[in-house]
């Protein structure tokens, strides 16, 4: 830049000499950049940490008798899940458990997107430390280097030669761009790491936004070609997972009538589903194709759960199974920062009001309708001075390590969570009806009958003898029934918080039935109320049963 007056003089008085200097500069830096980027790219690819295996899907097994039978698949999934905590390190970790990490565990890999503009990997340091990196972090480092270098060259060439950004770009970076795309294409074709490719796709999208923000459009074709390479492969791998859920044999995944715990396939799905939502939710845009892909994952999972639940002989076991499996998915969504909203249910329990489910005990199905220079390139020193008049070339790159992209509460995540919570609410309502019917069948049947008459506008005709029988039966059994309900709920739901919430729903439903029965007594013969269990006594037993410390 110190030679800018000289180049301006040559441009005015010796155009041929000026063009010769400019061409010589362009050819020289083209060779330098090509060589430096080649060494950097090849060095990083040698540090690539492998993830995913060919054919690795949510439901990944072949018929029994093969090495990939259900048993071996379950054991390998358990091993992978147990090693998650130790080996789910982020983009730059190199733990010993690299080969046993669950295929769909996101861990801290999202940092490649969250900390998009942090410094690129320093190859010499990473090599000396023996670090390993997932592909999305390697891709982020290469493209960020390329973007920073292009920003620097655009500023330099405009200042020194008066060239508009992009006129010298094809001469300087054409070979580097082509080689980078070749590397990306080779990795994408060979990789089965759906999360890594999706993260690379999101990195590509966000760095393209950063390019436009810097107003240096030289890499627009590169980003477009990279998207053309990545997006179809991501969709292909996602479709394979959707097919594995849709074609899974529920009988092979079913264990026995007594086992209502969450299945391994649910944990694998939950990891993938939550990871997809977390990645897609980063940034301000959500790709429509990816949104539809996530929706298809959920619908096929729900269909598989319905097929498995139908194998249980007892209706209540079906609901317990569905609630436990859905709860695992929601729990993993919580861990990925997509918190469920329990406000409605907590308010419901505190107020003692609940909505009585008036439906048959069919399994609930899916309810879808379904003034400084830009950051200088990595291979050039700068004295930091600027004489360029076009301020649009100037960039305000964020400080290294800052969160330039946040995984905010996205519309997609909120919609998907609402779908699952609606399904769980339906299953819980049906479970509550089943549980209460096992202990207070006559009382519930009577309350339902009175409700039907009320809706039809017909008066209920009931004898005092029947009312007394109902009161006597409830008086003799309500304490034992409440204890049994408490024991059943806490035994059947491994998630204590979820179990306590369902227990409270059961007890609130019982209290509401008692109040409705009391209203009938008032209508028939108020004097009979003296023979029924007092509301205060029932509330005392309910408080005792629901007094569980979950902290």
Coordinates of C-alpha atoms in Angstrom, one line a residue:
X1 CA 0.0 0.0 0.0
X2 CA 3.0 2.3 0.4
X3 CA 3.5 2.1 -3.4
X4 CA -0.1 3.3 -4.1
X5 CA 1.1 6.7 -5.4
X6 CA 3.5 4.9 -7.7
X7 CA 0.9 2.6 -9.2
X8 CA -1.4 5.6 -9.7
X9 CA 1.4 7.4 -11.6
X10 CA 2.0 4.3 -13.8
X11 CA -1.7 3.9 -14.5
X12 CA -1.8 7.5 -15.7
X13 CA 1.5 7.6 -17.7
X14 CA 2.4 4.0 -18.5
X15 CA -0.8 1.9 -18.8
X16 CA 1.1 -1.1 -20.3
X17 CA 3.7 -1.1 -17.5
X18 CA 0.8 -0.8 -14.9
X19 CA -1.0 -3.8 -16.4
X20 CA 2.3 -5.8 -16.5
X21 CA 2.8 -5.1 -12.7
X22 CA -0.7 -6.0 -11.9
X23 CA -0.6 -9.2 -13.9
X24 CA 2.7 -10.2 -12.3
X25 CA 1.3 -9.6 -8.9
X26 CA -1.8 -11.6 -9.6
X27 CA 0.2 -14.6 -11.0
X28 CA 2.6 -14.5 -8.0
X29 CA -0.1 -14.4 -5.3
X30 CA -2.1 -17.1 -7.2
X31 CA 0.8 -19.5 -6.9
X32 CA 1.4 -18.6 -3.2
X33 CA -2.2 -18.9 -2.2
X34 CA -2.7 -22.1 -4.1
X35 CA 0.3 -23.7 -2.4
X36 CA -0.6 -22.5 1.1
X37 CA -4.2 -23.4 0.9
X38 CA -3.3 -26.9 -0.5
X39 CA -0.9 -27.6 2.4
X40 CA -3.5 -26.2 4.9
X41 CA -6.3 -28.2 3.4
X42 CA -4.4 -31.5 3.2
X43 CA -3.0 -31.1 6.6
X44 CA -6.4 -30.5 8.2
X45 CA -7.9 -33.5 6.4
X46 CA -5.1 -35.7 7.9
X47 CA -6.5 -34.6 11.3
X48 CA -10.1 -35.5 10.4
X49 CA -11.9 -37.4 13.1
X50 CA -14.2 -40.0 11.6
X51 CA -17.9 -40.1 12.6
X52 CA -20.7 -42.3 11.3
X53 CA -20.5 -45.6 9.5
X54 CA -21.9 -46.7 6.2
X55 CA -25.6 -47.7 6.6
X56 CA -25.8 -46.3 10.1
X57 CA -29.4 -45.3 10.7
X58 CA -31.8 -44.9 13.6
X59 CA -33.0 -48.5 13.2
X60 CA -29.9 -50.3 12.1
X61 CA -30.1 -54.1 11.9
X62 CA -30.7 -57.0 9.6
X63 CA -32.7 -60.2 10.2
X64 CA -31.6 -62.4 13.1
X65 CA -28.7 -64.7 12.5
X66 CA -26.6 -62.0 10.9
X67 CA -23.8 -60.2 12.8
X68 CA -26.0 -57.1 12.7
X69 CA -28.9 -58.8 14.5
X70 CA -31.1 -57.0 16.9
X71 CA -29.1 -58.2 19.9
X72 CA -25.7 -57.1 18.6
X73 CA -27.3 -53.8 17.5
X74 CA -28.7 -53.1 20.9
X75 CA -25.4 -53.9 22.6
X76 CA -23.5 -51.7 20.3
X77 CA -26.0 -48.9 20.8
X78 CA -25.7 -49.3 24.6
X79 CA -21.9 -49.1 24.4
X80 CA -22.1 -46.0 22.2
X81 CA -24.6 -44.3 24.5
X82 CA -22.5 -45.1 27.7
X83 CA -19.4 -43.6 26.1
X84 CA -21.2 -40.4 25.1
X85 CA -20.3 -38.5 28.2
X86 CA -16.6 -39.3 27.8
X87 CA -16.3 -38.8 24.1
X88 CA -18.8 -36.3 23.0
X89 CA -16.2 -33.6 23.0
X90 CA -16.5 -30.8 20.5
X91 CA -14.9 -30.0 17.2
X92 CA -11.4 -30.0 18.5
X93 CA -11.4 -32.9 21.0
X94 CA -9.4 -36.1 20.5
X95 CA -10.7 -38.4 23.3
X96 CA -10.0 -42.1 23.2
X97 CA -13.6 -42.8 22.8
X98 CA -13.8 -41.4 19.3
X99 CA -14.8 -44.6 17.7
X100 CA -17.5 -45.5 20.2
X101 CA -19.4 -42.3 20.3
X102 CA -23.1 -42.7 19.4
X103 CA -23.6 -41.8 15.7
X104 CA -26.2 -39.2 16.5
X105 CA -24.7 -37.6 19.7
X106 CA -24.3 -33.9 19.0
X107 CA -22.2 -33.1 22.0
X108 CA -20.4 -29.8 21.5
X109 CA -20.1 -30.1 17.7
X110 CA -22.6 -27.3 17.4
X111 CA -19.8 -24.9 18.5
X112 CA -18.6 -24.9 14.9
X113 CA -21.8 -23.0 14.1
X114 CA -22.2 -21.1 17.3
X115 CA -18.7 -19.7 17.3
X116 CA -18.6 -19.3 13.5
X117 CA -16.0 -16.4 13.4
X118 CA -13.6 -17.7 16.0
X119 CA -10.0 -18.1 14.7
X120 CA -9.5 -21.0 12.3
X121 CA -7.5 -24.0 13.3
X122 CA -3.7 -23.4 13.5
X123 CA -2.4 -26.4 11.7
X124 CA 1.1 -26.5 13.3
X125 CA -0.3 -26.3 16.8
X126 CA -3.1 -28.8 16.2
X127 CA -0.6 -31.3 14.7
X128 CA 1.9 -30.9 17.6
X129 CA -0.9 -31.5 20.1
X130 CA -2.3 -34.5 18.2
X131 CA -5.8 -33.0 18.0
X132 CA -8.5 -34.4 15.8
X133 CA -11.4 -32.5 14.3
X134 CA -14.8 -33.3 12.9
X135 CA -15.2 -32.4 9.2
X136 CA -17.5 -29.4 9.9
X137 CA -14.8 -27.7 11.9
X138 CA -12.2 -28.4 9.2
X139 CA -14.6 -27.0 6.6
X140 CA -15.3 -23.9 8.7
X141 CA -11.6 -23.2 9.1
X142 CA -10.8 -23.6 5.4
X143 CA -13.8 -21.5 4.3
X144 CA -13.2 -18.8 6.9
X145 CA -9.5 -18.6 5.8
X146 CA -10.7 -18.3 2.2
X147 CA -13.3 -15.6 3.1
X148 CA -10.8 -13.6 5.2
X149 CA -8.2 -13.8 2.4
X150 CA -10.7 -12.7 -0.2
X151 CA -11.8 -9.8 1.9
X152 CA -8.1 -8.8 2.3
X153 CA -7.4 -9.1 -1.4
X154 CA -10.5 -7.2 -2.3
X155 CA -9.4 -4.3 -0.1
X156 CA -5.7 -4.5 -1.2
X157 CA -6.4 -4.7 -5.0
X158 CA -9.0 -1.9 -4.8
X159 CA -6.6 0.3 -2.9
X160 CA -3.4 -0.4 -4.9
X161 CA -4.7 -1.1 -8.4
X162 CA -8.1 0.6 -8.4
X163 CA -9.7 -2.7 -9.5
X164 CA -13.2 -3.4 -8.5
X165 CA -13.6 -6.5 -6.2
X166 CA -13.6 -9.7 -8.2
X167 CA -11.7 -8.6 -11.3
X168 CA -8.6 -10.4 -10.1
X169 CA -10.4 -13.0 -8.1
X170 CA -10.6 -15.7 -10.7
X171 CA -6.9 -15.5 -11.5
X172 CA -5.8 -15.7 -7.8
X173 CA -8.2 -18.2 -6.3
X174 CA -9.7 -20.3 -9.1
X175 CA -7.4 -23.3 -8.4
X176 CA -7.9 -23.1 -4.7
X177 CA -11.7 -22.9 -5.0
X178 CA -11.8 -25.9 -7.4
X179 CA -9.6 -28.0 -5.1
X180 CA -11.7 -27.1 -2.0
X181 CA -14.8 -28.2 -3.8
X182 CA -13.2 -31.4 -4.9
X183 CA -12.3 -32.2 -1.3
X184 CA -15.9 -31.3 -0.2
X185 CA -17.4 -33.5 -2.9
X186 CA -15.1 -36.5 -2.0
X187 CA -15.9 -36.3 1.7
X188 CA -19.7 -35.8 1.1
X189 CA -19.9 -38.8 -1.2
X190 CA -18.0 -41.1 1.3
X191 CA -19.5 -39.9 4.6
X192 CA -22.5 -41.2 6.4
X193 CA -22.2 -38.6 9.2
X194 CA -25.5 -36.8 8.7
X195 CA -24.9 -34.4 11.6
X196 CA -21.4 -33.5 10.3
X197 CA -22.7 -32.8 6.8
X198 CA -25.7 -30.8 8.1
X199 CA -23.4 -28.8 10.3
X200 CA -21.1 -28.1 7.2
X201 CA -24.2 -27.1 5.3
X202 CA -25.2 -24.7 8.1
X203 CA -21.6 -23.3 8.3
X204 CA -21.7 -22.8 4.5
X205 CA -25.0 -20.9 4.8
X206 CA -23.9 -18.7 7.6
X207 CA -20.5 -17.8 6.1
X208 CA -22.2 -16.9 2.9
X209 CA -24.3 -14.5 4.9
X210 CA -21.1 -13.1 6.4
X211 CA -19.7 -12.7 2.9
X212 CA -22.7 -10.6 1.9
X213 CA -22.4 -8.6 5.2
X214 CA -18.8 -7.7 4.2
X215 CA -20.0 -6.8 0.7
X216 CA -17.4 -9.0 -0.9
X217 CA -19.3 -11.2 -3.3
X218 CA -16.3 -13.0 -4.8
X219 CA -17.2 -16.3 -3.2
X220 CA -20.8 -16.4 -4.1
X221 CA -20.4 -19.1 -6.7
X222 CA -18.3 -21.2 -4.3
X223 CA -21.0 -21.1 -1.6
X224 CA -23.6 -22.0 -4.2
X225 CA -21.7 -25.0 -5.5
X226 CA -20.9 -26.1 -2.0
X227 CA -24.6 -26.1 -1.2
X228 CA -25.4 -28.1 -4.3
X229 CA -22.9 -30.7 -3.1
X230 CA -24.0 -30.8 0.5
X231 CA -27.8 -30.5 0.5
X232 CA -28.7 -33.6 -1.7
X233 CA -26.3 -35.7 0.4
X234 CA -27.9 -34.5 3.7
X235 CA -31.3 -35.2 2.3
X236 CA -30.2 -38.7 1.2
X237 CA -29.0 -39.6 4.6
X238 CA -32.0 -38.2 6.3
X239 CA -34.3 -40.1 4.0
X240 CA -32.4 -43.3 4.9
X241 CA -33.2 -42.7 8.6
X242 CA -36.8 -42.0 7.8
X243 CA -37.1 -45.2 5.8
X244 CA -35.5 -47.2 8.6
X245 CA -38.2 -46.0 11.0
X246 CA -41.0 -46.6 8.5
X247 CA -39.9 -50.2 7.6
X248 CA -38.8 -51.3 11.1
X249 CA -40.4 -54.5 12.4
X250 CA -42.1 -53.6 15.6
X251 CA -42.1 -57.2 16.8
X252 CA -38.3 -57.4 16.6
X253 CA -38.0 -54.3 18.7
X254 CA -40.7 -55.4 21.1
X255 CA -39.2 -57.2 24.2
X256 CA -42.0 -58.4 26.5
X257 CA -45.4 -57.4 28.0
X258 CA -43.9 -56.2 31.3
X259 CA -41.2 -54.0 29.8
X260 CA -42.6 -50.5 29.3
X261 CA -39.3 -48.6 29.5
X262 CA -37.9 -46.4 26.7
X263 CA -36.3 -48.4 23.9
X264 CA -32.8 -48.1 22.4
X265 CA -34.4 -47.0 19.1
X266 CA -36.1 -44.2 21.0
X267 CA -32.8 -42.9 22.4
X268 CA -31.2 -43.0 19.0
X269 CA -34.1 -41.2 17.4
X270 CA -34.2 -38.7 20.2
X271 CA -30.5 -37.9 19.7
X272 CA -30.9 -37.5 16.0
X273 CA -34.1 -35.5 16.2
X274 CA -32.9 -33.1 18.9
X275 CA -29.6 -32.6 17.0
X276 CA -31.4 -31.9 13.7
X277 CA -33.6 -29.3 15.5
X278 CA -30.7 -27.7 17.3
X279 CA -28.6 -27.4 14.1
X280 CA -31.5 -26.1 11.9
X281 CA -32.5 -23.6 14.5
X282 CA -29.2 -21.8 14.3
X283 CA -29.3 -18.6 12.4
X284 CA -32.2 -16.6 11.1
X285 CA -33.3 -19.0 8.3
X286 CA -34.8 -22.5 8.4
X287 CA -34.7 -24.4 5.1
X288 CA -38.1 -25.6 4.0
X289 CA -36.7 -28.9 2.8
X290 CA -35.0 -29.6 6.1
X291 CA -38.1 -28.6 8.0
X292 CA -40.1 -31.2 6.1
X293 CA -37.4 -33.7 6.7
X294 CA -37.6 -33.2 10.5
X295 CA -41.4 -33.5 10.4
X296 CA -41.2 -36.8 8.5
X297 CA -38.7 -38.1 11.1
X298 CA -41.2 -37.4 13.9
X299 CA -44.2 -38.8 12.0
X300 CA -42.4 -42.1 11.2
X301 CA -41.2 -42.3 14.8
X302 CA -44.7 -41.8 16.1
X303 CA -46.0 -44.5 13.7
X304 CA -43.3 -47.0 14.9
X305 CA -44.2 -46.3 18.6
X306 CA -47.9 -46.9 17.8
X307 CA -47.1 -50.2 16.1
X308 CA -45.0 -51.3 19.1
X309 CA -47.6 -50.1 21.7
X310 CA -50.3 -52.1 19.9
X311 CA -48.4 -55.3 20.8
X312 CA -49.1 -54.8 24.5
X313 CA -52.1 -56.7 25.7
X314 CA -53.1 -54.3 28.5
X315 CA -54.3 -50.9 27.3
X316 CA -52.7 -49.2 30.3
X317 CA -49.3 -50.7 29.4
X318 CA -49.6 -49.1 25.9
X319 CA -50.0 -45.7 27.4
X320 CA -47.2 -46.1 29.9
X321 CA -44.9 -47.3 27.1
X322 CA -45.8 -44.4 24.8
X323 CA -45.5 -41.8 27.6
X324 CA -42.1 -43.1 28.7
X325 CA -40.7 -43.1 25.1
X326 CA -42.1 -39.7 24.3
X327 CA -40.8 -38.3 27.6
X328 CA -37.2 -39.5 26.6
X329 CA -37.4 -37.5 23.4
X330 CA -38.7 -34.4 25.2
X331 CA -35.9 -34.8 27.9
X332 CA -33.2 -34.9 25.2
X333 CA -34.8 -31.8 23.6
X334 CA -34.5 -30.1 27.0
X335 CA -30.8 -31.0 27.1
X336 CA -30.3 -29.4 23.7
X337 CA -31.8 -26.1 25.0
X338 CA -35.4 -26.7 23.6
X339 CA -37.2 -26.5 27.0
X340 CA -40.7 -27.8 27.3
X341 CA -43.3 -25.5 28.7
X342 CA -44.7 -27.0 31.9
X343 CA -46.5 -23.8 33.0
X344 CA -49.9 -25.0 31.9
X345 CA -49.6 -28.4 33.7
X346 CA -48.2 -26.9 36.9
X347 CA -51.0 -24.3 37.0
X348 CA -53.5 -27.1 36.3
X349 CA -52.3 -29.1 39.4
X350 CA -52.1 -26.0 41.7
X351 CA -55.6 -24.9 40.9
X352 CA -57.0 -28.4 41.2
X353 CA -58.7 -28.1 37.9
X354 CA -58.3 -30.6 35.1
X355 CA -60.0 -31.5 31.9
X356 CA -61.7 -34.8 32.1
X357 CA -61.0 -37.0 29.1
X358 CA -64.2 -38.2 27.7
X359 CA -63.0 -40.6 25.0
X360 CA -62.5 -44.3 24.4
X361 CA -59.2 -45.9 25.4
X362 CA -57.8 -45.9 21.8
X363 CA -54.2 -45.0 21.4
X364 CA -53.9 -41.4 20.5
X365 CA -52.4 -40.8 17.1
X366 CA -50.4 -37.9 15.6
X367 CA -52.4 -34.7 15.5
X368 CA -50.7 -33.2 12.4
X369 CA -52.7 -31.6 9.6
X370 CA -49.6 -31.9 9.5
X371 CA -13.7 2.9 9.8
X372 CA -10.9 0.1 9.9
X373 CA -9.9 -2.2 7.1
X374 CA -11.5 -5.6 6.8
X375 CA -9.8 -8.5 8.6
X376 CA -6.5 -9.1 6.8
X377 CA -6.0 -12.5 5.2
X378 CA -4.1 -15.2 7.0
X379 CA -1.0 -15.1 4.7
X380 CA -0.4 -11.3 4.6
X381 CA 0.9 -8.7 7.1
X382 CA -0.7 -5.3 7.0
X383 CA 0.2 -1.9 8.5
X384 CA -3.6 -1.4 9.0
X385 CA -3.8 1.8 6.9
X386 CA -6.6 2.3 4.5
X387 CA -7.1 4.8 1.7
X388 CA -10.0 3.1 0.0
X389 CA -13.0 5.4 -0.4
X390 CA -15.6 2.6 -0.7
X391 CA -16.6 2.0 2.9
X392 CA -18.7 -0.9 1.9
X393 CA -15.5 -3.0 1.7
X394 CA -14.8 -2.4 5.3
X395 CA -15.8 -5.2 7.7
X396 CA -16.6 -5.3 11.3
X397 CA -15.7 -8.8 12.1
X398 CA -16.7 -9.9 15.6
X399 CA -14.0 -10.6 18.2
X400 CA -12.6 -14.1 18.0
X401 CA -14.6 -16.6 20.0
X402 CA -17.8 -14.6 20.3
X403 CA -21.1 -16.1 19.7
X404 CA -22.0 -14.9 16.3
X405 CA -24.8 -17.3 15.9
X406 CA -27.1 -18.4 18.6
X407 CA -29.4 -21.4 18.7
X408 CA -32.5 -19.5 19.6
X409 CA -35.9 -20.7 20.2
X410 CA -36.9 -21.4 16.6
X411 CA -40.3 -21.7 15.1
X412 CA -39.6 -25.2 14.0
X413 CA -38.4 -26.4 17.4
X414 CA -41.5 -24.9 19.1
X415 CA -43.8 -26.5 16.5
X416 CA -42.2 -29.9 16.9
X417 CA -42.2 -29.8 20.6
X418 CA -45.9 -28.8 20.7
X419 CA -46.7 -31.8 18.5
X420 CA -45.0 -34.2 20.9
X421 CA -46.5 -32.5 24.0
X422 CA -50.0 -32.7 22.5
X423 CA -49.5 -36.4 21.9
X424 CA -48.1 -36.9 25.4
X425 CA -51.1 -35.0 26.9
X426 CA -53.5 -37.3 25.1
X427 CA -51.7 -40.4 26.3
X428 CA -51.5 -39.1 29.9
X429 CA -55.2 -38.3 29.9
X430 CA -56.0 -41.9 28.7
X431 CA -53.6 -43.3 31.3
X432 CA -55.2 -41.4 34.1
X433 CA -58.6 -42.7 33.1
X434 CA -57.3 -46.3 33.0
X435 CA -55.5 -46.0 36.4
X436 CA -58.5 -44.5 38.2
X437 CA -60.8 -47.0 36.6
X438 CA -58.8 -49.9 38.1
X439 CA -59.5 -48.6 41.6
X440 CA -62.7 -46.5 41.4
X441 CA -64.5 -48.0 38.5
X442 CA -68.0 -47.5 39.8
X443 CA -67.5 -43.9 40.8
X444 CA -66.0 -43.0 37.5
X445 CA -68.8 -44.8 35.6
X446 CA -71.4 -42.9 37.6
X447 CA -69.8 -39.5 37.0
X448 CA -69.5 -40.2 33.3
X449 CA -73.1 -41.2 33.1
X450 CA -74.2 -38.0 34.8
X451 CA -72.1 -35.9 32.4
X452 CA -73.7 -37.5 29.4
X453 CA -77.2 -36.7 30.8
X454 CA -76.2 -33.1 31.5
X455 CA -75.0 -32.7 27.9
X456 CA -78.3 -34.1 26.6
X457 CA -80.3 -31.8 28.9
X458 CA -82.1 -34.8 30.5
X459 CA -82.5 -35.1 34.3
X460 CA -80.6 -38.0 35.9
X461 CA -82.8 -40.5 37.7
X462 CA -80.8 -42.3 40.4
X463 CA -81.9 -44.1 43.6
X464 CA -80.6 -43.2 47.0
X465 CA -79.7 -46.9 47.5
X466 CA -77.3 -46.7 44.6
X467 CA -75.8 -43.5 45.9
X468 CA -75.3 -45.0 49.3
X469 CA -73.6 -48.1 47.8
X470 CA -71.2 -45.8 45.9
X471 CA -70.4 -43.8 49.0
X472 CA -69.8 -46.9 51.1
X473 CA -67.5 -48.4 48.5
X474 CA -65.5 -45.2 48.2
X475 CA -65.3 -44.8 52.0
X476 CA -63.8 -48.3 52.3
X477 CA -61.3 -48.1 49.5
X478 CA -60.2 -44.6 48.9
X479 CA -57.1 -44.7 51.1
X480 CA -55.9 -48.0 49.8
X481 CA -56.7 -46.9 46.2
X482 CA -54.7 -43.7 46.5
X483 CA -51.7 -45.6 47.9
X484 CA -51.9 -48.2 45.0
X485 CA -52.2 -45.4 42.4
X486 CA -49.1 -43.7 43.9
X487 CA -47.1 -47.0 43.9
X488 CA -48.1 -47.9 40.3
X489 CA -47.3 -44.5 38.9
X490 CA -43.8 -44.3 40.6
X491 CA -43.0 -47.8 39.5
X492 CA -44.1 -47.4 35.9
X493 CA -42.5 -44.1 35.0
X494 CA -38.7 -44.0 35.4
X495 CA -38.6 -40.2 35.1
X496 CA -39.5 -39.1 38.6
X497 CA -40.5 -35.6 37.7
X498 CA -42.8 -36.9 35.0
X499 CA -44.1 -39.6 37.3
X500 CA -44.9 -37.1 40.0
X501 CA -46.7 -34.9 37.5
X502 CA -48.8 -37.8 36.3
X503 CA -49.6 -38.8 39.9
X504 CA -50.9 -35.3 40.6
X505 CA -53.0 -35.5 37.5
X506 CA -54.5 -38.7 38.7
X507 CA -55.2 -37.4 42.2
X508 CA -56.7 -34.1 40.9
X509 CA -58.9 -36.1 38.6
X510 CA -60.1 -38.2 41.5
X511 CA -60.8 -35.0 43.5
X512 CA -62.8 -33.6 40.6
X513 CA -64.9 -36.8 40.4
X514 CA -65.5 -36.6 44.1
X515 CA -66.7 -33.0 43.8
X516 CA -69.0 -33.9 40.9
X517 CA -70.4 -36.8 42.9
X518 CA -71.0 -34.4 45.7
X519 CA -72.9 -32.1 43.4
X520 CA -75.2 -35.0 42.4
X521 CA -75.9 -35.7 46.1
X522 CA -76.8 -32.0 46.6
X523 CA -79.3 -32.3 43.7
X524 CA -80.8 -35.6 44.9
X525 CA -80.7 -35.4 48.7
X526 CA -78.3 -33.0 50.5
X527 CA -78.7 -35.0 53.7
X528 CA -76.7 -37.9 52.2
X529 CA -73.6 -35.8 52.2
X530 CA -73.1 -36.6 55.8
X531 CA -72.4 -40.2 54.9
X532 CA -69.8 -39.5 52.2
X533 CA -66.0 -39.0 52.6
X534 CA -65.4 -35.3 53.4
X535 CA -63.5 -33.3 50.9
X536 CA -61.0 -32.3 53.6
X537 CA -60.2 -35.9 54.4
X538 CA -59.7 -36.7 50.7
X539 CA -57.5 -33.7 50.3
X540 CA -55.4 -34.8 53.3
X541 CA -54.8 -38.2 51.7
X542 CA -54.0 -36.6 48.3
X543 CA -51.4 -34.3 50.0
X544 CA -49.8 -37.3 51.7
X545 CA -49.6 -39.3 48.5
X546 CA -48.2 -36.4 46.4
X547 CA -45.6 -35.3 49.0
X548 CA -42.5 -36.4 47.0
X549 CA -39.2 -34.6 47.0
X550 CA -37.9 -34.6 43.4
X551 CA -34.9 -32.2 43.9

